[in-house]
Coordinates of C-alpha atoms in Angstrom, one line a residue:
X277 CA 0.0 0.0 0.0
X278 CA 2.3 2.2 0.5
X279 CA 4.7 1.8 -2.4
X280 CA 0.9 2.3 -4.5
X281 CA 0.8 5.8 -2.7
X282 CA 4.1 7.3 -3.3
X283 CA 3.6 6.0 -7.1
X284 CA 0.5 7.6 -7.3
X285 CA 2.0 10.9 -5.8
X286 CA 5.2 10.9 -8.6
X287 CA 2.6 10.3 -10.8
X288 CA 0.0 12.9 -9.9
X289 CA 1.4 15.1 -7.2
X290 CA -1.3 15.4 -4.4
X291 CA 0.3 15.4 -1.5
X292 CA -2.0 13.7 0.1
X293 CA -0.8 10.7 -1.1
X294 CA 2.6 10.9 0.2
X295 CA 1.5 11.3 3.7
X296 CA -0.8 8.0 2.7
X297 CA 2.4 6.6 1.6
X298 CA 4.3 7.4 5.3
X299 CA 1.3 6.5 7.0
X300 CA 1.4 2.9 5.8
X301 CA 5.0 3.1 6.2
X302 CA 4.3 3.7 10.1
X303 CA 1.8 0.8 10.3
X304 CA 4.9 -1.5 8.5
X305 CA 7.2 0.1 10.9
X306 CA 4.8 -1.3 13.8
X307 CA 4.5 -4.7 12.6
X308 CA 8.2 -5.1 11.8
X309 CA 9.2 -3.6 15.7
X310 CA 7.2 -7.1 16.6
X311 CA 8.0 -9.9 14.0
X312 CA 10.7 -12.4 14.7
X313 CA 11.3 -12.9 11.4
X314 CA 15.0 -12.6 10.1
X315 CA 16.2 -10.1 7.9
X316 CA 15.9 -10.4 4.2
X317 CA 17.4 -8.8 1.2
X318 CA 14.7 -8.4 -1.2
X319 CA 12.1 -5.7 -2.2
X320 CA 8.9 -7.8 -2.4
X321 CA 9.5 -10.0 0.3
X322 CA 12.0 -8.8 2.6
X323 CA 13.6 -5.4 4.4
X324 CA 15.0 -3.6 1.5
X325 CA 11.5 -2.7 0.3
X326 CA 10.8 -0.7 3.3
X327 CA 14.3 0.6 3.5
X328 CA 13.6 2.0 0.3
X329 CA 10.2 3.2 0.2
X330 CA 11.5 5.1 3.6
X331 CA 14.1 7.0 1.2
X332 CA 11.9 7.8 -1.3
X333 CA 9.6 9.2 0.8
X334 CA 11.7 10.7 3.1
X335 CA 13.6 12.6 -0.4
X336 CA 10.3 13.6 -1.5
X337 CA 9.5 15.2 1.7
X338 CA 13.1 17.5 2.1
X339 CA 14.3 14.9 5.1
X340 CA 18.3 14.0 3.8
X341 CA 19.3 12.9 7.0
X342 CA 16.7 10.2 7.3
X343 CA 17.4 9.4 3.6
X344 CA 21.3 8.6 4.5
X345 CA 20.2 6.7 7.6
X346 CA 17.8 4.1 5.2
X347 CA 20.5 3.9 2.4
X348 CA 23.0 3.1 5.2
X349 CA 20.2 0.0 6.8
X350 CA 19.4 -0.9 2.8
X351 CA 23.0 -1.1 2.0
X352 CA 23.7 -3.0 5.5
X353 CA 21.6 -6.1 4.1
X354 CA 24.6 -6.9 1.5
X355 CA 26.3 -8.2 4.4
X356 CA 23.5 -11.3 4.6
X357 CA 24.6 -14.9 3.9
X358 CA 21.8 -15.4 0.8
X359 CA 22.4 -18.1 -1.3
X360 CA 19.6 -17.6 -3.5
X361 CA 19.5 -14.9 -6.4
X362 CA 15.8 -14.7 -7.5
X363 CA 13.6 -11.5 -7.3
X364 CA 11.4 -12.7 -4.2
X365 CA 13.8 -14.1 -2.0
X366 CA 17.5 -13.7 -3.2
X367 CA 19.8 -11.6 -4.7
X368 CA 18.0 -10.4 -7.8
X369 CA 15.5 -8.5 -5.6
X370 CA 18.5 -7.0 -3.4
X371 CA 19.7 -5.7 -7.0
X372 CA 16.6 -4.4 -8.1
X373 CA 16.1 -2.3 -4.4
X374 CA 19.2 -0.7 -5.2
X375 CA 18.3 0.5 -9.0
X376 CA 15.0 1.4 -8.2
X377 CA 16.4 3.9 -5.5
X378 CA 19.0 5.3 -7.5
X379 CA 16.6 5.8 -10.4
X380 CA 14.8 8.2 -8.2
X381 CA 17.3 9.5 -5.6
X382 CA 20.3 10.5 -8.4
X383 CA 23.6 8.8 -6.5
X384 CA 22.3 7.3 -3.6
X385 CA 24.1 4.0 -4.5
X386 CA 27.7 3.9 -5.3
X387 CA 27.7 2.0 -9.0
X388 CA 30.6 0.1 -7.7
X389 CA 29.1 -1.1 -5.3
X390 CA 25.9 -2.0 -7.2
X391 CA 28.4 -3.8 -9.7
X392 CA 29.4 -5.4 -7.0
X393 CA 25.8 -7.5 -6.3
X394 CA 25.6 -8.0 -10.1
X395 CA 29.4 -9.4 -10.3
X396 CA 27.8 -11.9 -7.0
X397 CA 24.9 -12.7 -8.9
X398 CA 26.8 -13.5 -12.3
X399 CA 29.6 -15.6 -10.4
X400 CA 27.1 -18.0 -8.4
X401 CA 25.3 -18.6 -11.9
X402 CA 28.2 -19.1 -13.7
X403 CA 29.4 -21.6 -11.1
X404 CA 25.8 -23.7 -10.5
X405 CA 26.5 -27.2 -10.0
X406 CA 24.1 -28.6 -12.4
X407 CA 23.4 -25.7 -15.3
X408 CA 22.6 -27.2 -18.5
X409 CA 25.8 -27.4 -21.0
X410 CA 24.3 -24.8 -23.2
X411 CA 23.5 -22.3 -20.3
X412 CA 25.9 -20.1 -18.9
X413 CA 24.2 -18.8 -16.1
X414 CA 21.8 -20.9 -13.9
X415 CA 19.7 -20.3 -10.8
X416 CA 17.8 -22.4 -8.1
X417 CA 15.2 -22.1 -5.2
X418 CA 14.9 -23.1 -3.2
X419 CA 17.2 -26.6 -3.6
X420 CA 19.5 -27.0 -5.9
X421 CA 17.2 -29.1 -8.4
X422 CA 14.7 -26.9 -8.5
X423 CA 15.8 -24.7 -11.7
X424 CA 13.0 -22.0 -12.2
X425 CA 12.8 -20.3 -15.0
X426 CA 10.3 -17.6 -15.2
X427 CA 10.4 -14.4 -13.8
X428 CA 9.2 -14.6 -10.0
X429 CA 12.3 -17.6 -9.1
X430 CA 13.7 -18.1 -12.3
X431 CA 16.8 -17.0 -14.6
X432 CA 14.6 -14.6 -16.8
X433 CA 13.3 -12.5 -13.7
X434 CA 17.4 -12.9 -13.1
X435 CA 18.7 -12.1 -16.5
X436 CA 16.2 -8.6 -16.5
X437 CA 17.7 -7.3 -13.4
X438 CA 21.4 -8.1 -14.7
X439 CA 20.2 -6.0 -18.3
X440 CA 19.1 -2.9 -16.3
X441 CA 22.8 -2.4 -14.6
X442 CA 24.5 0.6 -16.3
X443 CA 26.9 -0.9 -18.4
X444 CA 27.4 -4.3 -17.5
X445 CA 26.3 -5.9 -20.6
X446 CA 29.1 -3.6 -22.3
X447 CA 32.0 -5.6 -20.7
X448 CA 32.7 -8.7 -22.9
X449 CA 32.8 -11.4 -20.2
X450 CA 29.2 -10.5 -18.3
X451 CA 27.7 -9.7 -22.2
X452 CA 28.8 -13.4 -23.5
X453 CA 27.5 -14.8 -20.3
X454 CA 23.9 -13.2 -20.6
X455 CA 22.9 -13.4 -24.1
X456 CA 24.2 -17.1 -24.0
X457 CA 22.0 -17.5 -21.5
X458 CA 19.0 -15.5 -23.5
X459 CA 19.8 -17.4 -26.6
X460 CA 19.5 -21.2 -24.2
X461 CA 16.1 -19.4 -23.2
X462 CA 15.2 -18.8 -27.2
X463 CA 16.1 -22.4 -27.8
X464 CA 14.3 -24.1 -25.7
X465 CA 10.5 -22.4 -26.2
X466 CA 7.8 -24.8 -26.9
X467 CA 6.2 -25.0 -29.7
X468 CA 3.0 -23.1 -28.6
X469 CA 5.6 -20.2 -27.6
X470 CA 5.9 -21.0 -23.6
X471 CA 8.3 -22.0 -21.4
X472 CA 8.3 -24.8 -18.5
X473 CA 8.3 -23.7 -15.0
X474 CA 11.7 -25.5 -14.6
X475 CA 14.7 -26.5 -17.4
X476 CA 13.1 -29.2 -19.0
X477 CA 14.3 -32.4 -19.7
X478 CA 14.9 -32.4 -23.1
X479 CA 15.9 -30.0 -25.4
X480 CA 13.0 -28.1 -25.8
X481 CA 10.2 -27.4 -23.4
X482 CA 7.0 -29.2 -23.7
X483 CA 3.4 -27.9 -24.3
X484 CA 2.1 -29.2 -20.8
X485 CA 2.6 -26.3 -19.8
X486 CA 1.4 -23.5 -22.6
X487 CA -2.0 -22.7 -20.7
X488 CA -0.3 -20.8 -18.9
X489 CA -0.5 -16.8 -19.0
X490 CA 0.5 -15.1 -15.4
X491 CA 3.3 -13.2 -14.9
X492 CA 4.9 -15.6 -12.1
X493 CA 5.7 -18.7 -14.8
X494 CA 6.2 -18.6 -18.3
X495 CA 5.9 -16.3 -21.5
X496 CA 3.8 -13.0 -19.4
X497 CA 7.1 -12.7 -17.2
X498 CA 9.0 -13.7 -20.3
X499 CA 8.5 -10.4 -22.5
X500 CA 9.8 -8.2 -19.8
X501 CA 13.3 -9.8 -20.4
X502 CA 12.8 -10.2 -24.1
X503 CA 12.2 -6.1 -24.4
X504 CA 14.8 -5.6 -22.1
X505 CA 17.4 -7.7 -24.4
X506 CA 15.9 -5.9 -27.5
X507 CA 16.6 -2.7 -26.0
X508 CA 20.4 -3.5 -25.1
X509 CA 21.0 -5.9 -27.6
X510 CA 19.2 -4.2 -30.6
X511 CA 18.5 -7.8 -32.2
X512 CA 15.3 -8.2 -34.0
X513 CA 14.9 -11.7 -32.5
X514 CA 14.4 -10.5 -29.0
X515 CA 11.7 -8.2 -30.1
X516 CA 10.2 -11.1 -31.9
X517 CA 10.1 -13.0 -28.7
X518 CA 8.3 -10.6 -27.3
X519 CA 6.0 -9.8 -28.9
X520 CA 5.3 -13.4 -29.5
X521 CA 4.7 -13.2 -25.5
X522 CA 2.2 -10.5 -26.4
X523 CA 0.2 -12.7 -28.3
X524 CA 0.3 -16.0 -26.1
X525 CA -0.7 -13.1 -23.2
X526 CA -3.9 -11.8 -25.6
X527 CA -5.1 -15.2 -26.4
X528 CA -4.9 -17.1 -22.9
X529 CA -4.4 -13.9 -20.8
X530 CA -7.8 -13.5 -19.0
X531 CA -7.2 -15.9 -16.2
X532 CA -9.5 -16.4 -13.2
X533 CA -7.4 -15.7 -10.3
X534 CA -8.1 -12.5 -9.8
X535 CA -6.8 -8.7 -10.6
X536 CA -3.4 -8.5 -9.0
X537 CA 0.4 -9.1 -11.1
X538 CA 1.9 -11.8 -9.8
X539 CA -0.9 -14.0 -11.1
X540 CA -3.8 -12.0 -12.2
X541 CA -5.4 -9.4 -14.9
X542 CA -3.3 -6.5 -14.1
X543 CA 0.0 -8.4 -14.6
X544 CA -0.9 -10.1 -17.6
X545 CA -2.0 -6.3 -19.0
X546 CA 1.4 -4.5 -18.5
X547 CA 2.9 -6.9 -21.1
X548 CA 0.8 -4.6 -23.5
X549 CA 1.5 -1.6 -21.2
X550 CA 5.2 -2.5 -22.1
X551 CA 5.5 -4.1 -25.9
X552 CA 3.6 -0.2 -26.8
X553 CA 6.3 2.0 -24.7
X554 CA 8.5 -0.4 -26.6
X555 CA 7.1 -0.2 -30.0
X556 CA 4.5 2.7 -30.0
X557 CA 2.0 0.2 -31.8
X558 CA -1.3 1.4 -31.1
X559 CA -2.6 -2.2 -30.7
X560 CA -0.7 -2.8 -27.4
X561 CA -2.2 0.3 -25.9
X562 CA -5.7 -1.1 -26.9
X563 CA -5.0 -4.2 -25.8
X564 CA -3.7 -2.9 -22.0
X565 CA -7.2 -0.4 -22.1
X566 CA -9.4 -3.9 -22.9
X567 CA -7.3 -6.3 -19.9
X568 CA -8.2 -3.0 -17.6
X569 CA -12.2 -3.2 -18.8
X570 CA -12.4 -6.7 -17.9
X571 CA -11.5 -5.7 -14.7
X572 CA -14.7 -5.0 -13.6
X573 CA -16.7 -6.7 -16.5
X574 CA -20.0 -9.5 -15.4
X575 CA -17.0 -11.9 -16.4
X576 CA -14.9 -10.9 -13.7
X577 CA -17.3 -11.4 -10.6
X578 CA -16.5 -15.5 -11.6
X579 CA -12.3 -14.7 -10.9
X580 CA -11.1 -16.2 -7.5
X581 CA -10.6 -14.5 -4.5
X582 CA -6.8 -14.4 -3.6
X583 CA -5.1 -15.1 -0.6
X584 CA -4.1 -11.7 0.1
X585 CA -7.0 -9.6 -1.7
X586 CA -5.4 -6.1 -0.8
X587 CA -1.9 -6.7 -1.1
X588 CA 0.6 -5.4 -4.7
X589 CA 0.9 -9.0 -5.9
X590 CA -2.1 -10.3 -5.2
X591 CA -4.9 -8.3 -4.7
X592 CA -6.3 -4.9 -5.6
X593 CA -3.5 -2.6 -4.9
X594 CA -2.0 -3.3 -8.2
X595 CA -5.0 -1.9 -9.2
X596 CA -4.7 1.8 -9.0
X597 CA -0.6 1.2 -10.6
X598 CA -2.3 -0.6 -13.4
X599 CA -5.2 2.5 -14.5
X600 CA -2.4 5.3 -14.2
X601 CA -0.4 3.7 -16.2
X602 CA -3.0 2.8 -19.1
X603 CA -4.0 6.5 -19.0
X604 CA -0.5 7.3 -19.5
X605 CA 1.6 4.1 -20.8
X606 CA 4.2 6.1 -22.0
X607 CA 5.9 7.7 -18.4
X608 CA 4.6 4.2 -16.7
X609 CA 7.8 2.8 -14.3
X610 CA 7.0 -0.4 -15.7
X611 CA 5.8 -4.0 -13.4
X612 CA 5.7 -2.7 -10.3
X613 CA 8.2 -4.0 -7.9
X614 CA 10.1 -5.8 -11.0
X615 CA 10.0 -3.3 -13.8
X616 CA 12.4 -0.5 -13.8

């Protein structure tokens, strides 16, 4: 909630919704001064989410030396012992944290030092125990075996953090390493243009799983990387891939599990939010306004009820991200809490 108020306040500047934004912050603040729970690294799922929305907020409202003090606790959880380098629980969420901050606060994070978690996440991909011989870099979580692939656990959430570090792709050694890995991700797509939740077995990924359309597993999450590697790489076939995403997310994207990103409506619709701030194709932008009507279509009272129906992920706080963006696609951040 409170992460939807401070966007809503860069995006519209009532001030009203940054002291929304610190007043959720407070009620986080409470709940964390009594939890037990260790300290994590990530965004979504750990400390550096609140460490960062406290920045933010704290920039916005003229406050520098609370800023310093959060960048000093957010830059403290580098010190953790994660093994793990996916976007919910690992490393990969850690990295994002640190880009999203310095996006909005110009500096706040040394580059070295955010080199530094990239160059951490590259080096325990590279040296996997059990990557596939045509894959540079692989991931697991949370054993060993379990090699995700999509964007929530998996390389390609990985792989479109590592794209989004300023200039990392431009040394040869982390470049070779990434698009090998992006061109073992091309190979392997089934033939109905989706990936498995895990490396498959074989050499290509099977159609069991080509139903599925959510942002989580398989070709929604997908296009997020693929733009992202068209937009470094400048090779038509990423762009292909993705929109290729597009269409698999157009033709199975209305899923029944309710309006949030991870696995819902609103997730599904900023792969059209992104292909048309991508492309500037007019049919992307349509596509994102008809995902947001179906939101509250007669269809729509038949979707599930989630486990958490008023969180980002899962319930309806995505949805006030999701209209300001589709009224104005073009100065969207992107997913929110992956996109950047």
């Amino acid at each position: 909630m409170a992460y939807m108020f401070y966007y809503l306040y860069k995006r519209r500047g009532d001030g009203e919704h940054l002291e929304r934004a610190f007043h959720y912050l407070k009620l986080a603040a409470d709940l964390r001064s009594t939890s037990k729970a260790k300290k994590e690294v990530t965004f979504l799922c750990g400390d550096a989410g609140f460490y960062v929305l406290k920045a933010l907020c704290y920039y916005e409202d003229g406050n520098q030396k609370k800023v310093n003090y959060y960048i000093d606790q957010l830059k403290s959880l580098g010190n953790l012992k994660v093994k793990s380098c996916e976007i919910l629980y690992g490393w990969s969420g850690y990295l994002y944290s640190l880009l999203l901050l310095n996006k909005h606060i110009p500096n706040a994070i040394d580059p070295t030092y955010i080199n530094t978690i990239a160059n951490k996440i590259i080096s325990l991909g590279l040296n996997h125990p059990s990557k596939p011989p045509k894959c540079p870099l692989m991931y697991s979580w949370p054993t060993s075996s379990s090699k995700y692939l999509g964007a929530a656990h998996g390389l390609s959430g990985i792989l479109y953090h590592l794209m989004h570090v300023p200039g990392l792709c431009d040394t040869p050694k982390a470049r070779d390493l990434v698009k090998g890995s992006l061109d073992y991700l091309k190979s392997i797509v089934s033939e109905g243009g989706n990936w498995e939740f895990f490396v498959p077995q074989g050499e290509k990924c099977t159609t069991a799983d080509d139903d599925v359309a959510q942002w989580c597993h398989g070709a929604v999450g997908f296009t997020f990387m693929w733009a992202r590697a068209y937009e470094v790489f400048q090779e038509k076939s990423y762009l292909e891939m993705a929109e290729m995403c597009a269409n698999l997310t157009w033709e199975k994207g209305l899923i029944r599990k309710g309006r949030g990103l991870c696995h819902g409506i609103s997730g599904n619709g900023y792969v059209f939010i992104e292909l048309y701030k991508l492309t500037r194709k007019q049919e992307y932008w349509d596509k994102a306004i008809q995902f947001l009507a179906f939101c509250w279509s007669e269809q729509a009272k038949e979707m599930y009820t989630p486990d958490c129906p008023y969180s980002l992920f899962e319930g309806v706080a995505a949805i006030p991200f999701y209209v300001a963006d589709v009224l104005d696609p073009l100065h969207s951040w992107g997913f929110p809490g992956y996109g950047l």
